[in-house]
């Protein structure tokens, strides 16, 4: 059992939440018991969980002293951020210096890796983000791109994806060129529409301020004054990756995102993303950010599914070399 006393000036109602909701969330996730009496809180449970809960409570209490209104998502974010490092500073994951505004609300980093990712994008002209689906790689890059366009730091956004079938044989697609490639690019449209009204996004696309295109369309171009995102980069061949990286022009920034465990290329073709770290690791001005299942911000089951597949492959002695291990 451990008793902690909160500092003066803490907004207890804000900290505890309506009907002590915030305390109950921490109790449930960390499997401890908490009892509050004024500004004193008693904690019972496993020692490591108690120390983690104490850190979360003290950090959250400090937020309330600056009149920050806590919400359930703040509590979830704090719990998630301390999963791997119990005493990680939590303030960066909520405060406005790390908030990206969109027409549909604000975007905040929800894990330490996401925070490091945003910092890397701010600092470097080329960032390579590698990790499983659902970790926010493309979503955060899109938010940063829209922020840069809004602030007129760039004149256009270019979103690219390799047009590679994900296991299914789609066969001949009817229609014009747009109709043929649109299914491959749909996830980029979904991410864009998640941050911006469809009408405004359509106007920006029509004016050429936002361009969504297959990776092959980048050949022969020089991308000046642009924020460029290459999504699903694990499906870019080594030749395509070199082509893309050498398109970068003046006053431009490029973000490359992908998951090397979900490669859909034929066995005869090597993924450009798989070898990029070895080739570019010593170049100044390029940053690599690696995500894990701890950074998954989709449904809570997604993280468990990823871990289950990893465990299954390990127990089965599978050696996929990154080729389509999770479709």
Tab-separated table of C-alpha atoms in Angstrom:
chain	number	residue	atom	x	y	z
A	1	UNK	CA	0.000	0.000	0.000
A	2	UNK	CA	1.191	3.506	-0.798
A	3	UNK	CA	-0.232	6.913	0.001
A	4	UNK	CA	0.483	9.948	-2.141
A	5	UNK	CA	-0.353	13.570	-1.415
A	6	UNK	CA	-1.060	15.870	-4.325
A	7	UNK	CA	0.456	19.331	-4.588
A	8	UNK	CA	-1.526	22.470	-3.847
A	9	UNK	CA	-3.535	23.981	-6.662
A	10	UNK	CA	-4.660	20.681	-8.177
A	11	UNK	CA	-8.197	20.655	-9.582
A	12	UNK	CA	-9.377	17.428	-7.930
A	13	UNK	CA	-12.708	17.290	-9.752
A	14	UNK	CA	-10.873	17.591	-13.062
A	15	UNK	CA	-8.255	15.021	-12.059
A	16	UNK	CA	-10.698	12.420	-10.751
A	17	UNK	CA	-13.245	12.922	-13.530
A	18	UNK	CA	-17.038	12.726	-13.323
A	19	UNK	CA	-17.986	10.103	-10.720
A	20	UNK	CA	-14.260	9.286	-10.395
A	21	UNK	CA	-14.199	7.988	-13.978
A	22	UNK	CA	-10.502	8.796	-14.505
A	23	UNK	CA	-9.473	6.966	-11.342
A	24	UNK	CA	-11.557	3.956	-12.345
A	25	UNK	CA	-9.875	3.874	-15.766
A	26	UNK	CA	-6.434	3.790	-14.144
A	27	UNK	CA	-7.585	1.173	-11.637
A	28	UNK	CA	-8.947	-1.083	-14.355
A	29	UNK	CA	-5.969	-0.849	-16.687
A	30	UNK	CA	-3.288	-1.197	-14.005
A	31	UNK	CA	-5.277	-3.670	-11.877
A	32	UNK	CA	-4.879	-1.730	-8.628
A	33	UNK	CA	-7.229	-0.284	-6.008
A	34	UNK	CA	-7.363	3.439	-5.295
A	35	UNK	CA	-9.176	5.408	-2.618
A	36	UNK	CA	-9.209	9.222	-2.617
A	37	UNK	CA	-9.691	11.332	0.472
A	38	UNK	CA	-9.271	14.987	-0.308
A	39	UNK	CA	-5.829	15.525	-1.864
A	40	UNK	CA	-4.544	12.194	-0.519
A	41	UNK	CA	-4.803	8.993	-2.568
A	42	UNK	CA	-4.182	5.462	-1.288
A	43	UNK	CA	-2.981	2.855	-3.793
A	44	UNK	CA	-2.922	-0.922	-3.351
A	45	UNK	CA	-1.626	-3.527	-5.789
A	46	UNK	CA	1.576	-4.762	-7.371
A	47	UNK	CA	4.563	-2.463	-6.589
A	48	UNK	CA	5.365	-1.737	-10.239
A	49	UNK	CA	1.739	-0.897	-11.022
A	50	UNK	CA	1.525	1.371	-7.964
A	51	UNK	CA	4.616	3.328	-9.042
A	52	UNK	CA	3.231	3.639	-12.562
A	53	UNK	CA	-0.131	4.862	-11.260
A	54	UNK	CA	1.580	7.370	-8.974
A	55	UNK	CA	3.533	8.780	-11.907
A	56	UNK	CA	0.400	9.082	-14.037
A	57	UNK	CA	-1.556	10.777	-11.256
A	58	UNK	CA	1.202	13.280	-10.465
A	59	UNK	CA	1.613	14.178	-14.137
A	60	UNK	CA	-2.125	14.519	-14.688
A	61	UNK	CA	-2.429	16.578	-11.511
A	62	UNK	CA	0.199	18.960	-12.855
A	63	UNK	CA	-1.853	19.400	-16.026
A	64	UNK	CA	-4.905	20.460	-14.006
A	65	UNK	CA	-2.867	23.168	-12.275
A	66	UNK	CA	-2.478	24.832	-15.684
A	67	UNK	CA	-6.268	24.652	-16.196
A	68	UNK	CA	-6.005	21.900	-18.801
A	69	UNK	CA	-9.362	20.100	-18.943
A	70	UNK	CA	-8.742	16.378	-18.734
A	71	UNK	CA	-10.788	14.029	-20.884
A	72	UNK	CA	-11.007	10.222	-20.922
A	73	UNK	CA	-8.765	10.121	-24.008
A	74	UNK	CA	-6.079	11.952	-22.021
A	75	UNK	CA	-6.198	9.205	-19.398
A	76	UNK	CA	-5.979	6.478	-22.039
A	77	UNK	CA	-3.099	8.303	-23.690
A	78	UNK	CA	-1.223	8.569	-20.389
A	79	UNK	CA	-1.735	4.887	-19.623
A	80	UNK	CA	-0.556	3.853	-23.088
A	81	UNK	CA	2.500	6.121	-22.951
A	82	UNK	CA	3.738	4.463	-19.739
A	83	UNK	CA	3.419	0.876	-20.956
A	84	UNK	CA	7.080	0.515	-21.899
A	85	UNK	CA	8.651	3.213	-19.735
A	86	UNK	CA	6.882	3.769	-16.417
A	87	UNK	CA	8.230	7.256	-15.686
A	88	UNK	CA	8.165	8.712	-19.224
A	89	UNK	CA	7.281	12.462	-19.161
A	90	UNK	CA	3.661	12.766	-20.237
A	91	UNK	CA	3.279	16.485	-20.800
A	92	UNK	CA	4.428	16.454	-24.468
A	93	UNK	CA	1.528	14.223	-25.498
A	94	UNK	CA	-1.214	16.708	-24.739
A	95	UNK	CA	-0.020	20.298	-24.754
A	96	UNK	CA	-0.684	22.617	-27.686
A	97	UNK	CA	2.931	22.762	-28.903
A	98	UNK	CA	2.340	19.276	-30.292
A	99	UNK	CA	-1.231	19.800	-31.470
A	100	UNK	CA	-1.979	19.871	-35.188
A	101	UNK	CA	-5.190	21.620	-36.190
A	102	UNK	CA	-7.390	20.318	-38.980
A	103	UNK	CA	-10.785	21.469	-40.207
A	104	UNK	CA	-12.296	18.493	-38.357
A	105	UNK	CA	-10.504	18.993	-35.041
A	106	UNK	CA	-7.018	18.559	-33.632
A	107	UNK	CA	-4.445	15.795	-33.907
A	108	UNK	CA	-2.156	14.909	-30.996
A	109	UNK	CA	0.599	12.313	-30.663
A	110	UNK	CA	-0.671	9.467	-28.521
A	111	UNK	CA	2.543	7.534	-27.816
A	112	UNK	CA	6.214	8.423	-27.224
A	113	UNK	CA	7.102	7.102	-30.678
A	114	UNK	CA	4.450	9.271	-32.314
A	115	UNK	CA	5.877	12.261	-30.459
A	116	UNK	CA	9.387	11.408	-31.690
A	117	UNK	CA	7.965	11.006	-35.212
A	118	UNK	CA	6.481	14.521	-35.238
A	119	UNK	CA	9.753	15.946	-33.942
A	120	UNK	CA	11.670	14.116	-36.668
A	121	UNK	CA	9.362	15.529	-39.360
A	122	UNK	CA	9.877	19.045	-38.000
A	123	UNK	CA	13.663	18.630	-37.924
A	124	UNK	CA	14.463	16.682	-41.097
A	125	UNK	CA	13.649	16.894	-44.794
A	126	UNK	CA	13.482	13.101	-45.160
A	127	UNK	CA	11.902	10.810	-42.551
A	128	UNK	CA	11.411	7.064	-42.924
A	129	UNK	CA	8.722	5.596	-40.632
A	130	UNK	CA	8.607	1.804	-40.349
A	131	UNK	CA	6.139	-0.217	-38.299
A	132	UNK	CA	2.842	-2.116	-38.208
A	133	UNK	CA	-0.500	-0.888	-39.444
A	134	UNK	CA	-2.542	1.338	-37.169
A	135	UNK	CA	0.376	3.193	-35.575
A	136	UNK	CA	-0.461	6.553	-37.146
A	137	UNK	CA	2.460	6.758	-39.579
A	138	UNK	CA	0.459	8.028	-42.553
A	139	UNK	CA	-2.188	9.875	-40.540
A	140	UNK	CA	0.327	12.021	-38.650
A	141	UNK	CA	2.340	12.664	-41.811
A	142	UNK	CA	-0.864	13.814	-43.516
A	143	UNK	CA	-1.649	16.146	-40.613
A	144	UNK	CA	1.848	17.642	-40.788
A	145	UNK	CA	1.509	18.084	-44.545
A	146	UNK	CA	-1.812	19.907	-44.223
A	147	UNK	CA	-0.377	22.120	-41.481
A	148	UNK	CA	2.567	23.016	-43.735
A	149	UNK	CA	0.245	23.801	-46.651
A	150	UNK	CA	-2.025	25.934	-44.464
A	151	UNK	CA	0.956	27.918	-43.158
A	152	UNK	CA	2.194	28.321	-46.755
A	153	UNK	CA	5.457	26.569	-45.892
A	154	UNK	CA	4.919	24.539	-49.086
A	155	UNK	CA	2.767	25.165	-52.132
A	156	UNK	CA	1.501	21.624	-52.611
A	157	UNK	CA	1.097	18.182	-51.088
A	158	UNK	CA	1.898	15.056	-53.093
A	159	UNK	CA	0.628	11.701	-51.855
A	160	UNK	CA	1.943	8.598	-53.582
A	161	UNK	CA	1.427	4.860	-53.259
A	162	UNK	CA	2.718	1.856	-55.202
A	163	UNK	CA	-0.091	0.298	-57.253
A	164	UNK	CA	0.438	-3.257	-56.015
A	165	UNK	CA	-2.271	-5.857	-55.411
A	166	UNK	CA	-2.496	-6.965	-51.767
A	167	UNK	CA	-2.833	-10.694	-52.379
A	168	UNK	CA	-6.006	-10.564	-54.465
A	169	UNK	CA	-5.870	-10.688	-58.250
A	170	UNK	CA	-8.006	-7.755	-59.275
A	171	UNK	CA	-7.600	-8.428	-62.977
A	172	UNK	CA	-8.479	-5.869	-65.625
A	173	UNK	CA	-10.064	-2.729	-64.248
A	174	UNK	CA	-12.469	-0.918	-66.607
A	175	UNK	CA	-12.672	2.831	-67.097
A	176	UNK	CA	-10.177	5.625	-67.630
A	177	UNK	CA	-6.765	5.914	-65.978
A	178	UNK	CA	-8.212	7.483	-62.819
A	179	UNK	CA	-10.710	4.644	-62.436
A	180	UNK	CA	-7.954	2.048	-62.836
A	181	UNK	CA	-5.648	3.416	-60.135
A	182	UNK	CA	-8.239	4.846	-57.741
A	183	UNK	CA	-8.751	1.609	-55.732
A	184	UNK	CA	-5.044	1.544	-54.863
A	185	UNK	CA	-5.121	5.164	-53.683
A	186	UNK	CA	-8.395	5.029	-51.756
A	187	UNK	CA	-6.708	4.800	-48.297
A	188	UNK	CA	-4.973	8.131	-48.960
A	189	UNK	CA	-8.290	9.751	-49.829
A	190	UNK	CA	-9.790	8.289	-46.654
A	191	UNK	CA	-6.997	9.787	-44.537
A	192	UNK	CA	-7.404	13.162	-46.259
A	193	UNK	CA	-11.177	13.212	-45.818
A	194	UNK	CA	-10.700	12.301	-42.165
A	195	UNK	CA	-9.016	15.665	-41.614
A	196	UNK	CA	-10.750	17.899	-44.133
A	197	UNK	CA	-14.222	18.374	-45.567
A	198	UNK	CA	-14.642	16.553	-48.867
A	199	UNK	CA	-15.660	19.759	-50.657
A	200	UNK	CA	-12.521	21.629	-49.596
A	201	UNK	CA	-10.294	18.649	-50.318
A	202	UNK	CA	-11.817	18.358	-53.786
A	203	UNK	CA	-11.115	22.036	-54.495
A	204	UNK	CA	-7.486	21.661	-53.420
A	205	UNK	CA	-7.108	18.584	-55.620
A	206	UNK	CA	-8.674	20.376	-58.594
A	207	UNK	CA	-6.271	23.318	-58.113
A	208	UNK	CA	-3.307	20.956	-57.919
A	209	UNK	CA	-2.448	21.911	-54.340
A	210	UNK	CA	-3.019	18.297	-53.340
A	211	UNK	CA	-2.059	15.524	-55.723
A	212	UNK	CA	-2.733	11.832	-55.141
A	213	UNK	CA	-0.987	9.556	-57.610
A	214	UNK	CA	0.597	6.126	-58.085
A	215	UNK	CA	4.317	5.992	-57.344
A	216	UNK	CA	5.123	5.271	-60.999
A	217	UNK	CA	3.820	8.749	-61.892
A	218	UNK	CA	6.726	10.336	-59.980
A	219	UNK	CA	9.322	9.268	-62.554
A	220	UNK	CA	11.019	12.138	-64.377
A	221	UNK	CA	9.675	14.827	-62.040
A	222	UNK	CA	11.422	17.244	-59.672
A	223	UNK	CA	9.233	17.957	-56.664
A	224	UNK	CA	10.015	21.516	-55.561
A	225	UNK	CA	8.220	23.389	-52.742
A	226	UNK	CA	6.262	20.266	-51.819
A	227	UNK	CA	5.421	18.024	-48.884
A	228	UNK	CA	5.638	14.507	-50.307
A	229	UNK	CA	4.371	11.333	-48.631
A	230	UNK	CA	5.099	7.842	-49.954
A	231	UNK	CA	2.671	5.446	-48.284
A	232	UNK	CA	2.871	1.612	-48.258
A	233	UNK	CA	6.530	1.973	-49.224
A	234	UNK	CA	7.214	-1.695	-48.504
A	235	UNK	CA	5.631	-2.366	-51.896
A	236	UNK	CA	8.065	-0.093	-53.729
A	237	UNK	CA	10.826	-1.983	-55.520
A	238	UNK	CA	14.443	-0.988	-54.950
A	239	UNK	CA	14.437	0.843	-58.296
A	240	UNK	CA	11.218	2.695	-57.474
A	241	UNK	CA	12.530	3.692	-54.045
A	242	UNK	CA	15.691	5.172	-55.551
A	243	UNK	CA	13.591	6.973	-58.150
A	244	UNK	CA	11.289	8.442	-55.512
A	245	UNK	CA	14.027	9.583	-53.136
A	246	UNK	CA	15.857	11.375	-55.939
A	247	UNK	CA	12.739	13.397	-56.880
A	248	UNK	CA	13.140	15.647	-53.831
A	249	UNK	CA	13.546	19.278	-54.908
A	250	UNK	CA	14.206	22.638	-53.263
A	251	UNK	CA	12.157	23.535	-50.161
A	252	UNK	CA	10.617	20.068	-50.049
A	253	UNK	CA	10.093	17.452	-47.386
A	254	UNK	CA	9.507	13.729	-47.918
A	255	UNK	CA	8.008	11.160	-45.566
A	256	UNK	CA	8.260	7.450	-46.372
A	257	UNK	CA	5.966	5.095	-44.457
A	258	UNK	CA	5.558	1.346	-44.554
A	259	UNK	CA	5.386	-2.009	-42.811
A	260	UNK	CA	8.103	-4.467	-43.845
A	261	UNK	CA	6.025	-7.373	-42.500
A	262	UNK	CA	3.307	-6.802	-45.117
A	263	UNK	CA	5.134	-6.878	-48.434
A	264	UNK	CA	2.940	-7.742	-51.418
A	265	UNK	CA	5.650	-7.743	-54.095
A	266	UNK	CA	6.358	-10.961	-56.031
A	267	UNK	CA	9.143	-13.072	-54.510
A	268	UNK	CA	11.422	-12.101	-57.377
A	269	UNK	CA	11.315	-8.411	-56.412
A	270	UNK	CA	13.038	-6.958	-53.350
A	271	UNK	CA	11.355	-4.276	-51.260
A	272	UNK	CA	13.114	-0.935	-51.411
A	273	UNK	CA	11.982	-0.188	-47.866
A	274	UNK	CA	13.659	-3.326	-46.499
A	275	UNK	CA	17.130	-2.207	-47.579
A	276	UNK	CA	16.778	1.542	-47.140
A	277	UNK	CA	18.159	1.660	-43.584
A	278	UNK	CA	21.376	-0.036	-44.644
A	279	UNK	CA	21.852	2.356	-47.564
A	280	UNK	CA	20.886	5.690	-45.980
A	281	UNK	CA	21.697	5.245	-42.299
A	282	UNK	CA	24.852	7.396	-42.386
A	283	UNK	CA	23.399	10.329	-44.325
A	284	UNK	CA	22.945	13.438	-42.187
A	285	UNK	CA	19.487	14.976	-42.386
A	286	UNK	CA	17.638	11.657	-42.714
A	287	UNK	CA	15.837	10.233	-39.689
A	288	UNK	CA	14.394	6.758	-39.135
A	289	UNK	CA	11.479	6.204	-36.747
A	290	UNK	CA	10.491	2.644	-35.814
A	291	UNK	CA	7.005	1.890	-34.507
A	292	UNK	CA	5.880	-1.247	-32.658
A	293	UNK	CA	2.583	-2.827	-31.629
A	294	UNK	CA	2.705	-0.596	-28.526
A	295	UNK	CA	1.990	2.364	-30.836
A	296	UNK	CA	-1.167	0.913	-32.389
A	297	UNK	CA	-3.992	3.423	-31.944
A	298	UNK	CA	-6.778	1.556	-33.695
A	299	UNK	CA	-9.203	-0.719	-31.875
A	300	UNK	CA	-7.553	-2.249	-28.796
A	301	UNK	CA	-7.773	-5.699	-30.413
A	302	UNK	CA	-5.447	-4.675	-33.267
A	303	UNK	CA	-2.406	-4.595	-30.981
A	304	UNK	CA	-3.283	-8.016	-29.589
A	305	UNK	CA	-3.806	-9.419	-33.096
A	306	UNK	CA	-0.371	-8.193	-34.205
A	307	UNK	CA	1.267	-9.712	-31.142
A	308	UNK	CA	-0.581	-13.008	-31.687
A	309	UNK	CA	0.629	-13.242	-35.286
A	310	UNK	CA	4.202	-12.456	-34.218
A	311	UNK	CA	4.033	-15.160	-31.545
A	312	UNK	CA	2.541	-17.680	-33.978
A	313	UNK	CA	5.289	-17.044	-36.529
A	314	UNK	CA	7.936	-17.330	-33.833
A	315	UNK	CA	6.520	-20.570	-32.439
A	316	UNK	CA	6.078	-22.050	-35.909
A	317	UNK	CA	9.627	-21.190	-36.903
A	318	UNK	CA	8.409	-19.272	-39.920
A	319	UNK	CA	10.990	-17.289	-41.832
A	320	UNK	CA	9.178	-14.962	-44.200
A	321	UNK	CA	11.925	-12.366	-44.669
A	322	UNK	CA	9.193	-9.778	-44.586
A	323	UNK	CA	7.353	-11.244	-47.564
A	324	UNK	CA	3.648	-11.127	-46.821
A	325	UNK	CA	3.775	-12.414	-43.263
A	326	UNK	CA	0.628	-10.507	-42.376
A	327	UNK	CA	-1.808	-9.727	-45.127
